[in-house]
Short mmCIF file of N, CA and C in Angstrom, two decimals:
data_model
loop_
_atom_site.label_atom_id
_atom_site.label_comp_id
_atom_site.label_asym_id
_atom_site.label_seq_id
_atom_site.Cartn_x
_atom_site.Cartn_y
_atom_site.Cartn_z
N UNK A 1 13.76 1.98 -17.96
CA UNK A 1 12.54 2.25 -16.91
C UNK A 1 11.75 0.97 -17.07
N UNK A 2 11.47 0.41 -15.81
CA UNK A 2 10.63 -0.74 -15.62
C UNK A 2 9.65 -0.67 -14.37
N UNK A 3 8.41 -1.06 -14.79
CA UNK A 3 7.27 -0.92 -13.99
C UNK A 3 6.72 -2.43 -13.99
N UNK A 4 6.68 -2.90 -12.69
CA UNK A 4 6.29 -4.16 -12.34
C UNK A 4 5.12 -4.17 -11.36
N UNK A 5 4.21 -5.09 -11.81
CA UNK A 5 3.25 -5.17 -10.76
C UNK A 5 3.27 -6.43 -9.89
N UNK A 6 3.34 -6.41 -8.54
CA UNK A 6 3.64 -7.28 -7.78
C UNK A 6 2.43 -7.65 -7.09
N UNK A 7 1.64 -8.48 -7.69
CA UNK A 7 0.12 -8.80 -7.39
C UNK A 7 0.19 -9.97 -6.52
N UNK A 8 1.16 -10.63 -6.10
CA UNK A 8 1.17 -11.80 -5.49
C UNK A 8 1.37 -11.79 -4.01
N UNK A 9 1.22 -10.38 -3.47
CA UNK A 9 1.37 -10.20 -2.02
C UNK A 9 2.81 -10.53 -1.38
N UNK A 10 3.64 -9.99 -1.94
CA UNK A 10 5.07 -10.28 -1.52
C UNK A 10 5.72 -11.62 -1.89
N UNK A 11 5.66 -12.09 -3.09
CA UNK A 11 6.51 -12.98 -3.74
C UNK A 11 7.62 -12.29 -4.23
N UNK A 12 8.68 -12.29 -3.68
CA UNK A 12 9.81 -11.69 -3.90
C UNK A 12 10.87 -12.47 -4.88
N UNK A 13 10.51 -13.00 -5.92
CA UNK A 13 11.44 -13.64 -6.59
C UNK A 13 12.13 -12.95 -7.31
N UNK A 14 11.44 -11.94 -8.41
CA UNK A 14 12.07 -11.05 -9.17
C UNK A 14 13.02 -11.65 -9.87
N UNK A 15 12.74 -13.03 -10.57
CA UNK A 15 13.92 -13.74 -11.39
C UNK A 15 14.20 -13.20 -12.69
N UNK A 16 13.27 -12.28 -13.22
CA UNK A 16 13.44 -11.72 -14.52
C UNK A 16 14.37 -10.55 -14.50
N UNK A 17 14.79 -9.98 -12.97
CA UNK A 17 15.77 -8.68 -13.23
C UNK A 17 17.27 -9.53 -12.87
N UNK A 18 18.06 -8.78 -13.67
CA UNK A 18 19.61 -9.21 -13.47
C UNK A 18 20.19 -9.01 -12.14
N UNK A 19 21.08 -9.65 -11.89
CA UNK A 19 21.86 -9.44 -10.56
C UNK A 19 22.11 -8.01 -10.27
N UNK A 20 22.54 -7.12 -11.31
CA UNK A 20 22.78 -5.76 -11.02
C UNK A 20 21.76 -4.89 -10.54
N UNK A 21 20.58 -5.46 -10.91
CA UNK A 21 19.44 -4.25 -10.32
C UNK A 21 18.66 -5.19 -9.61
N UNK A 22 18.86 -6.39 -9.13
CA UNK A 22 17.96 -7.03 -8.15
C UNK A 22 17.95 -6.46 -6.83
N UNK A 23 16.57 -6.22 -6.52
CA UNK A 23 16.30 -5.60 -4.97
C UNK A 23 16.94 -6.51 -3.73
N UNK A 24 17.25 -5.85 -2.76
CA UNK A 24 17.83 -6.45 -1.58
C UNK A 24 16.86 -6.97 -0.87
N UNK A 25 16.72 -8.04 -0.43
CA UNK A 25 15.43 -8.73 0.11
C UNK A 25 15.88 -9.11 1.49
N UNK A 26 15.45 -8.56 2.61
CA UNK A 26 15.90 -9.43 4.11
C UNK A 26 14.60 -9.55 4.90
N UNK A 27 14.41 -10.99 5.36
CA UNK A 27 13.23 -11.32 6.15
C UNK A 27 11.86 -10.87 5.48
N UNK A 28 11.59 -11.12 4.24
CA UNK A 28 10.57 -10.80 3.55
C UNK A 28 10.18 -9.42 3.25
N UNK A 29 11.33 -8.62 3.37
CA UNK A 29 11.24 -7.16 3.14
C UNK A 29 12.08 -6.74 1.91
N UNK A 30 11.40 -6.11 0.99
CA UNK A 30 12.20 -5.42 -0.12
C UNK A 30 12.92 -4.03 0.46
N UNK A 31 14.17 -4.14 0.45
CA UNK A 31 14.92 -2.88 1.32
C UNK A 31 15.26 -1.71 0.41
N UNK A 32 15.44 -0.61 0.88
CA UNK A 32 15.69 0.56 0.01
C UNK A 32 14.60 0.99 -1.09
N UNK A 33 13.35 1.12 -0.57
CA UNK A 33 12.42 1.42 -1.51
C UNK A 33 11.68 2.67 -1.16
N UNK A 34 11.53 3.63 -1.81
CA UNK A 34 10.84 4.98 -1.61
C UNK A 34 9.30 4.85 -1.78
N UNK A 35 8.52 5.37 -0.77
CA UNK A 35 7.15 5.20 -1.02
C UNK A 35 6.73 3.76 -1.31
N UNK A 36 7.44 2.74 -0.70
CA UNK A 36 7.14 1.34 -0.72
C UNK A 36 7.09 0.90 -2.49
N UNK A 37 7.87 1.73 -3.18
CA UNK A 37 7.65 1.24 -4.58
C UNK A 37 8.84 1.62 -5.71
N UNK A 38 9.34 2.76 -5.43
CA UNK A 38 10.54 3.20 -6.19
C UNK A 38 12.11 2.42 -5.67
N UNK A 39 12.56 1.83 -6.45
CA UNK A 39 13.89 1.25 -6.11
C UNK A 39 14.94 2.45 -6.01
N UNK A 40 15.47 2.81 -4.82
CA UNK A 40 16.16 4.05 -4.51
C UNK A 40 17.49 3.91 -5.47
N UNK A 41 18.08 2.84 -5.39
CA UNK A 41 19.24 2.50 -6.29
C UNK A 41 19.18 2.68 -7.76
N UNK A 42 17.90 2.35 -8.12
CA UNK A 42 17.62 2.38 -9.62
C UNK A 42 16.09 3.17 -9.71
N UNK A 43 16.13 4.31 -9.51
CA UNK A 43 14.79 5.02 -9.52
C UNK A 43 14.02 5.31 -10.70
N UNK A 44 14.34 4.39 -11.64
CA UNK A 44 13.31 4.18 -12.87
C UNK A 44 12.86 2.65 -12.81
N UNK A 45 13.05 2.16 -11.74
CA UNK A 45 12.41 0.85 -11.16
C UNK A 45 11.36 0.90 -10.43
N UNK A 46 9.98 0.65 -10.82
CA UNK A 46 9.02 0.76 -9.98
C UNK A 46 8.23 -0.68 -9.69
N UNK A 47 8.05 -0.93 -8.23
CA UNK A 47 7.22 -2.04 -7.82
C UNK A 47 5.94 -1.73 -7.22
N UNK A 48 4.84 -1.92 -8.23
CA UNK A 48 3.46 -1.60 -7.56
C UNK A 48 3.07 -2.80 -7.27
N UNK A 49 2.63 -2.55 -5.87
CA UNK A 49 1.73 -3.36 -5.18
C UNK A 49 2.37 -4.38 -4.22
N UNK A 50 3.53 -3.99 -3.83
CA UNK A 50 4.41 -4.49 -2.64
C UNK A 50 3.63 -4.53 -1.38
N UNK A 51 2.86 -5.04 -0.89
CA UNK A 51 2.07 -4.96 0.28
C UNK A 51 1.85 -6.25 1.09
N UNK A 52 1.74 -6.04 2.43
CA UNK A 52 1.63 -7.04 3.44
C UNK A 52 0.36 -7.20 3.83
N UNK A 53 -0.18 -5.91 4.03
CA UNK A 53 -1.65 -5.69 4.55
C UNK A 53 -2.06 -4.44 4.15
N UNK A 54 -3.31 -4.32 3.53
CA UNK A 54 -3.93 -3.06 2.88
C UNK A 54 -4.80 -3.48 2.19
N UNK A 55 -5.03 -2.25 1.31
CA UNK A 55 -6.25 -2.35 0.48
C UNK A 55 -5.68 -2.34 -0.91
N UNK A 56 -5.26 -3.37 -1.57
CA UNK A 56 -4.58 -3.71 -2.96
C UNK A 56 -4.91 -2.77 -3.87
N UNK A 57 -6.33 -2.81 -4.24
CA UNK A 57 -6.67 -1.94 -5.37
C UNK A 57 -6.42 -0.50 -5.31
N UNK A 58 -6.59 0.07 -4.00
CA UNK A 58 -6.44 1.44 -3.61
C UNK A 58 -5.05 1.68 -3.89
N UNK A 59 -4.16 0.84 -3.26
CA UNK A 59 -2.50 0.72 -3.42
C UNK A 59 -2.21 0.81 -4.77
N UNK A 60 -2.71 -0.01 -5.69
CA UNK A 60 -2.24 -0.13 -7.09
C UNK A 60 -2.59 1.01 -7.79
N UNK A 61 -3.72 1.63 -7.38
CA UNK A 61 -4.28 3.01 -8.11
C UNK A 61 -3.12 4.13 -7.54
N UNK A 62 -2.94 4.27 -6.29
CA UNK A 62 -2.41 5.44 -6.05
C UNK A 62 -0.85 5.19 -6.27
N UNK A 63 -0.29 3.97 -6.26
CA UNK A 63 1.15 3.98 -6.70
C UNK A 63 1.42 4.09 -8.31
N UNK A 64 0.39 3.69 -9.03
CA UNK A 64 0.45 3.93 -10.48
C UNK A 64 0.32 5.20 -10.86
N UNK A 65 -0.59 6.05 -10.22
CA UNK A 65 -0.61 7.51 -10.09
C UNK A 65 0.87 8.08 -9.79
N UNK A 66 1.59 7.63 -8.95
CA UNK A 66 2.74 8.18 -8.49
C UNK A 66 3.84 7.79 -9.71
N UNK A 67 3.81 6.58 -10.00
CA UNK A 67 4.64 6.10 -10.95
C UNK A 67 4.54 7.00 -12.30
N UNK A 68 3.31 7.34 -12.75
CA UNK A 68 2.99 8.06 -14.04
C UNK A 68 3.57 9.41 -13.67
N UNK A 69 3.03 9.87 -12.72
CA UNK A 69 3.62 11.39 -12.43
C UNK A 69 5.17 11.64 -12.63
N UNK A 70 5.82 10.50 -11.81
CA UNK A 70 7.45 10.65 -11.95
C UNK A 70 7.81 10.46 -13.34
N UNK A 71 7.43 9.39 -13.95
CA UNK A 71 7.57 9.25 -15.48
C UNK A 71 7.50 10.35 -16.36
N UNK A 72 6.44 11.07 -16.29
CA UNK A 72 5.87 11.94 -17.11
C UNK A 72 6.37 13.28 -16.62
N UNK A 73 7.33 13.49 -15.42
CA UNK A 73 7.86 14.49 -14.90
C UNK A 73 6.95 15.47 -14.36
N UNK A 74 5.55 15.18 -13.93
CA UNK A 74 4.68 15.89 -13.78
C UNK A 74 5.11 16.40 -12.43
N UNK A 75 5.69 15.77 -11.76
CA UNK A 75 6.09 16.16 -10.21
C UNK A 75 7.95 15.79 -10.13
N UNK A 76 8.23 16.58 -9.39
CA UNK A 76 9.89 16.26 -9.36
C UNK A 76 10.22 15.08 -8.68
N UNK A 77 11.32 14.37 -9.24
CA UNK A 77 11.90 13.23 -8.55
C UNK A 77 12.47 13.40 -7.28
N UNK A 78 12.35 12.96 -6.32
CA UNK A 78 13.06 13.29 -4.74
C UNK A 78 14.38 12.92 -5.11
N UNK A 79 15.29 13.54 -4.52
CA UNK A 79 16.84 13.24 -4.42
C UNK A 79 16.99 11.96 -3.89
N UNK A 80 18.00 11.42 -4.05
CA UNK A 80 18.30 10.19 -3.31
C UNK A 80 18.12 10.24 -1.67
N UNK A 81 18.80 11.22 -1.23
CA UNK A 81 18.86 11.66 0.02
C UNK A 81 17.38 11.73 0.83
N UNK A 82 16.38 12.38 0.03
CA UNK A 82 15.03 12.36 0.44
C UNK A 82 14.28 10.91 0.25
N UNK A 83 14.62 10.24 -0.65
CA UNK A 83 14.16 8.99 -0.83
C UNK A 83 14.66 8.10 0.34
N UNK A 84 15.82 8.23 0.68
CA UNK A 84 16.41 7.26 1.66
C UNK A 84 15.96 7.47 3.04
N UNK A 85 15.63 8.93 3.41
CA UNK A 85 15.00 9.60 4.77
C UNK A 85 13.72 8.87 4.70
N UNK A 86 12.94 9.03 3.64
CA UNK A 86 11.36 8.47 3.51
C UNK A 86 11.41 7.00 3.89
N UNK A 87 12.43 6.35 3.34
CA UNK A 87 12.55 4.74 3.57
C UNK A 87 12.96 4.66 5.13
N UNK A 88 13.81 5.37 5.58
CA UNK A 88 14.04 4.95 6.99
C UNK A 88 12.89 5.51 8.01
N UNK A 89 12.34 6.57 7.65
CA UNK A 89 11.26 6.95 8.56
C UNK A 89 9.97 6.12 8.32
N UNK A 90 9.70 5.31 7.07
CA UNK A 90 8.74 4.22 6.97
C UNK A 90 9.25 3.04 7.70
N UNK A 91 10.41 2.76 7.90
CA UNK A 91 10.84 1.54 8.50
C UNK A 91 10.59 1.79 10.22
N UNK A 92 10.93 3.03 10.55
CA UNK A 92 10.68 3.39 12.10
C UNK A 92 9.25 3.26 12.37
N UNK A 93 8.37 3.77 11.35
CA UNK A 93 6.91 3.79 11.77
C UNK A 93 6.39 2.62 11.57
N UNK A 94 6.72 1.63 10.47
CA UNK A 94 6.08 0.39 10.42
C UNK A 94 6.51 -0.84 11.22
N UNK A 95 7.78 -0.72 11.66
CA UNK A 95 8.57 -1.78 12.31
C UNK A 95 9.15 -1.44 13.68
N UNK A 96 9.98 -0.56 13.63
CA UNK A 96 10.82 -0.28 14.75
C UNK A 96 9.98 0.21 15.97
N UNK A 97 9.12 1.37 15.70
CA UNK A 97 8.24 1.83 16.90
C UNK A 97 7.35 0.92 17.33
N UNK A 98 6.83 -0.12 16.52
CA UNK A 98 5.83 -0.96 16.86
C UNK A 98 6.43 -2.13 17.30
N UNK A 99 7.62 -2.42 17.35
CA UNK A 99 8.22 -3.67 17.94
C UNK A 99 8.03 -4.78 17.02
N UNK A 100 7.87 -4.69 15.75
CA UNK A 100 7.56 -5.73 14.61
C UNK A 100 8.73 -6.38 13.87
N UNK A 101 8.40 -7.20 13.32
CA UNK A 101 9.54 -7.81 12.31
C UNK A 101 9.57 -7.04 11.08
N UNK A 102 10.85 -7.17 10.40
CA UNK A 102 10.99 -6.21 9.12
C UNK A 102 10.06 -6.58 8.07
N UNK A 103 9.29 -7.89 7.96
CA UNK A 103 8.35 -8.20 6.90
C UNK A 103 7.24 -7.18 7.05
N UNK A 104 6.92 -6.63 8.18
CA UNK A 104 5.70 -5.72 8.32
C UNK A 104 5.94 -4.19 7.80
N UNK A 105 7.12 -4.17 7.31
CA UNK A 105 7.52 -2.97 6.56
C UNK A 105 6.50 -2.76 5.34
N UNK A 106 5.91 -3.54 4.73
CA UNK A 106 5.09 -3.41 3.47
C UNK A 106 3.81 -3.33 4.01
N UNK A 107 3.25 -2.83 5.22
CA UNK A 107 2.12 -2.81 5.71
C UNK A 107 1.53 -1.21 5.29
N UNK A 108 0.60 -1.14 4.60
CA UNK A 108 0.18 0.24 4.16
C UNK A 108 -1.13 0.48 4.84
N UNK A 109 -1.35 1.97 5.16
CA UNK A 109 -2.53 2.62 5.93
C UNK A 109 -2.94 3.81 5.22
N UNK A 110 -3.95 4.37 5.63
CA UNK A 110 -4.71 5.50 5.15
C UNK A 110 -3.68 6.51 5.14
N UNK A 111 -3.01 6.78 6.09
CA UNK A 111 -1.95 7.84 5.92
C UNK A 111 -0.84 7.71 4.79
N UNK A 112 -0.78 6.39 4.53
CA UNK A 112 0.12 6.30 3.19
C UNK A 112 -0.52 6.84 1.92
N UNK A 113 -1.83 6.22 1.71
CA UNK A 113 -2.64 6.36 0.70
C UNK A 113 -2.62 8.09 0.68
N UNK A 114 -3.05 8.69 1.72
CA UNK A 114 -3.08 10.19 1.68
C UNK A 114 -1.96 11.21 1.08
N UNK A 115 -0.87 10.44 1.79
CA UNK A 115 0.49 11.39 1.37
C UNK A 115 0.74 11.01 0.23
N UNK A 116 0.59 9.66 -0.61
CA UNK A 116 1.00 9.46 -1.99
C UNK A 116 0.01 10.53 -2.76
N UNK A 117 -1.29 10.43 -2.39
CA UNK A 117 -2.26 11.35 -3.17
C UNK A 117 -1.80 12.81 -3.13
N UNK A 118 -1.54 13.41 -2.16
CA UNK A 118 -1.00 14.64 -1.80
C UNK A 118 0.11 14.86 -2.82
N UNK A 119 1.06 14.01 -2.95
CA UNK A 119 2.36 14.27 -3.56
C UNK A 119 2.00 14.29 -5.16
N UNK A 120 0.96 13.57 -5.65
CA UNK A 120 0.63 13.39 -6.85
C UNK A 120 -0.49 14.45 -7.25
N UNK A 121 -1.23 15.27 -6.24
CA UNK A 121 -1.89 16.05 -6.55
C UNK A 121 -3.54 15.26 -6.74
N UNK A 122 -3.63 14.06 -6.48
CA UNK A 122 -4.61 13.35 -6.63
C UNK A 122 -5.52 13.58 -5.37
N UNK A 123 -6.79 13.25 -5.69
CA UNK A 123 -7.76 13.28 -4.27
C UNK A 123 -8.09 11.56 -4.24
N UNK A 124 -8.23 11.06 -3.11
CA UNK A 124 -8.92 9.85 -2.94
C UNK A 124 -10.27 9.86 -2.99
N UNK A 125 -10.84 9.01 -3.78
CA UNK A 125 -12.38 9.18 -3.95
C UNK A 125 -13.02 8.66 -2.69
N UNK A 126 -14.05 9.38 -2.10
CA UNK A 126 -14.95 8.88 -1.13
C UNK A 126 -14.16 8.13 -0.07
N UNK A 127 -12.96 9.05 0.49
CA UNK A 127 -12.11 8.36 1.41
C UNK A 127 -12.62 8.00 2.86
N UNK A 128 -13.53 9.25 3.16
CA UNK A 128 -14.41 8.91 4.52
C UNK A 128 -15.07 7.69 4.59
N UNK A 129 -15.87 7.59 3.41
CA UNK A 129 -16.74 6.45 3.43
C UNK A 129 -16.05 5.10 3.26
N UNK A 130 -14.98 5.12 2.53
CA UNK A 130 -14.27 4.03 2.11
C UNK A 130 -13.30 3.50 3.52
N UNK A 131 -12.79 4.42 4.15
CA UNK A 131 -12.00 4.10 5.45
C UNK A 131 -13.08 3.45 6.38
N UNK A 132 -14.28 3.97 6.59
CA UNK A 132 -15.25 3.67 7.33
C UNK A 132 -15.73 2.10 6.97
N UNK A 133 -15.87 1.99 5.91
CA UNK A 133 -16.18 0.60 5.19
C UNK A 133 -15.25 -0.39 5.43
N UNK A 134 -13.78 0.11 5.19
CA UNK A 134 -12.49 -0.92 5.39
C UNK A 134 -12.49 -1.18 6.64
N UNK A 135 -12.59 -0.31 7.66
CA UNK A 135 -12.58 -0.66 9.12
C UNK A 135 -13.66 -1.63 9.56
N UNK A 136 -14.74 -1.74 9.24
CA UNK A 136 -15.73 -2.53 9.39
C UNK A 136 -15.42 -3.88 8.77
N UNK A 137 -15.29 -3.66 7.43
CA UNK A 137 -14.86 -5.14 7.00
C UNK A 137 -13.57 -5.91 7.62
N UNK A 138 -12.61 -5.11 7.85
CA UNK A 138 -11.45 -5.53 8.75
C UNK A 138 -11.85 -6.33 10.08
N UNK A 139 -12.49 -5.36 10.80
CA UNK A 139 -13.04 -6.08 12.06
C UNK A 139 -13.70 -7.30 11.89
N UNK A 140 -14.57 -7.25 11.00
CA UNK A 140 -15.42 -8.59 10.79
C UNK A 140 -14.60 -9.68 10.47
N UNK A 141 -13.31 -9.42 9.67
CA UNK A 141 -12.45 -10.35 9.13
C UNK A 141 -11.63 -10.97 10.44
N UNK A 142 -11.36 -10.09 11.37
CA UNK A 142 -11.05 -10.58 12.52
C UNK A 142 -11.90 -11.46 13.58
N UNK A 143 -12.93 -11.10 13.39
CA UNK A 143 -13.82 -11.96 14.39
C UNK A 143 -14.39 -13.18 13.64
N UNK A 144 -14.36 -13.29 12.23
CA UNK A 144 -14.75 -14.71 11.66
C UNK A 144 -14.21 -14.70 10.21
N UNK A 145 -12.96 -15.25 10.07
CA UNK A 145 -12.12 -15.25 8.94
C UNK A 145 -13.00 -15.89 7.88
N UNK A 146 -13.95 -16.89 7.96
CA UNK A 146 -14.81 -17.79 7.20
C UNK A 146 -16.19 -17.01 6.78
N UNK A 147 -16.36 -15.93 7.37
CA UNK A 147 -17.76 -15.43 6.96
C UNK A 147 -17.49 -13.94 6.52
N UNK A 148 -16.44 -13.17 6.85
CA UNK A 148 -16.32 -11.89 6.61
C UNK A 148 -16.60 -11.44 5.28
N UNK A 149 -16.63 -12.11 4.30
CA UNK A 149 -17.02 -11.81 2.84
C UNK A 149 -18.27 -11.58 2.68
N UNK A 150 -19.23 -12.22 3.36
CA UNK A 150 -20.64 -12.28 3.20
C UNK A 150 -21.34 -11.10 3.49
N UNK A 151 -20.84 -10.17 4.13
CA UNK A 151 -21.39 -8.85 4.16
C UNK A 151 -22.01 -8.11 3.06
N UNK A 152 -23.05 -7.23 2.92
CA UNK A 152 -23.55 -6.67 1.80
C UNK A 152 -23.56 -5.40 2.32
N UNK A 153 -23.33 -4.34 1.81
CA UNK A 153 -23.22 -2.87 2.18
C UNK A 153 -23.66 -1.92 0.93
N UNK A 154 -24.43 -0.94 1.27
CA UNK A 154 -25.08 0.04 0.33
C UNK A 154 -24.29 1.44 0.74
N UNK A 155 -23.76 2.09 -0.31
CA UNK A 155 -23.13 3.28 -0.42
C UNK A 155 -24.25 4.27 -0.15
N UNK A 156 -24.50 5.27 0.88
CA UNK A 156 -25.16 6.31 0.95
C UNK A 156 -24.86 7.62 0.65
N UNK A 157 -23.72 8.08 0.83
CA UNK A 157 -23.04 9.06 0.20
C UNK A 157 -21.72 9.25 0.48
N UNK A 158 -20.82 10.19 0.35
CA UNK A 158 -19.35 10.31 0.30
C UNK A 158 -18.89 9.93 1.92
N UNK A 159 -19.68 9.98 2.67
CA UNK A 159 -19.20 9.69 4.03
C UNK A 159 -19.90 8.55 4.79
N UNK A 160 -21.00 7.88 4.36
CA UNK A 160 -21.60 6.84 5.17
C UNK A 160 -22.20 5.66 4.06
N UNK A 161 -21.96 4.55 4.64
CA UNK A 161 -22.58 3.56 4.14
C UNK A 161 -23.79 2.84 5.09
N UNK A 162 -24.54 1.95 4.54
CA UNK A 162 -25.50 0.93 5.32
C UNK A 162 -25.27 -0.37 5.07
N UNK A 163 -25.54 -1.09 6.38
CA UNK A 163 -25.25 -2.59 6.37
C UNK A 163 -26.68 -3.04 5.99
N UNK A 164 -26.59 -3.75 4.74
CA UNK A 164 -27.90 -4.40 4.11
C UNK A 164 -27.79 -5.75 4.75
N UNK A 165 -26.67 -6.59 4.82
CA UNK A 165 -26.78 -7.82 5.24
C UNK A 165 -25.33 -8.09 6.04
N UNK A 166 -25.29 -8.69 7.15
CA UNK A 166 -24.02 -9.28 7.92
C UNK A 166 -24.43 -10.42 8.45
N UNK A 167 -23.61 -11.68 8.24
CA UNK A 167 -23.96 -12.67 9.08
C UNK A 167 -23.94 -12.35 10.71
N UNK A 168 -24.93 -13.02 11.36
CA UNK A 168 -25.38 -12.79 12.84
C UNK A 168 -24.14 -12.57 13.73
N UNK A 169 -23.05 -13.42 13.49
CA UNK A 169 -21.84 -13.34 14.22
C UNK A 169 -21.31 -11.83 14.42
N UNK A 170 -21.55 -10.98 13.30
CA UNK A 170 -20.86 -9.49 13.35
C UNK A 170 -21.88 -8.45 14.19
N UNK A 171 -22.98 -9.13 14.37
CA UNK A 171 -23.83 -8.13 15.25
C UNK A 171 -23.44 -7.94 16.62
N UNK A 172 -22.73 -8.59 17.05
CA UNK A 172 -22.20 -8.59 18.73
C UNK A 172 -21.19 -7.83 18.73
#
């Protein structure tokens, strides 16, 4: 059993793994992984945090929950066929249907978090407010990369937040 944290946003060296269990990497895409983290050929090998775009800490949390549930046998490990089907479906959804390159396989979305949380029986904390805030933050990122981190936000409740401060460029 090996759980590895891939916190370097797709640095796929994996030099610590032997050739026998080294993942196949094509075009900056780790292939044959279930739920973007379980090596299908070696189902006791977990890659936590393989992402290209997403919310890394939320991803780490839901993936760690899934790995823990599988390791502790709190949920059944899917069959190889089920894992391969999930991988193929994810490839189609993240790459093929969107006309993107294989490296975009590792793009996570709220649907991914919801799916993994449902599988483990975990509930995403404040997911409605978090989605709204993330979408605001991401929109600001695309408007002005150099200022997007300057916003200050206050959580009002489980569904809403308030803008305390944002640079003027984001008010348009």
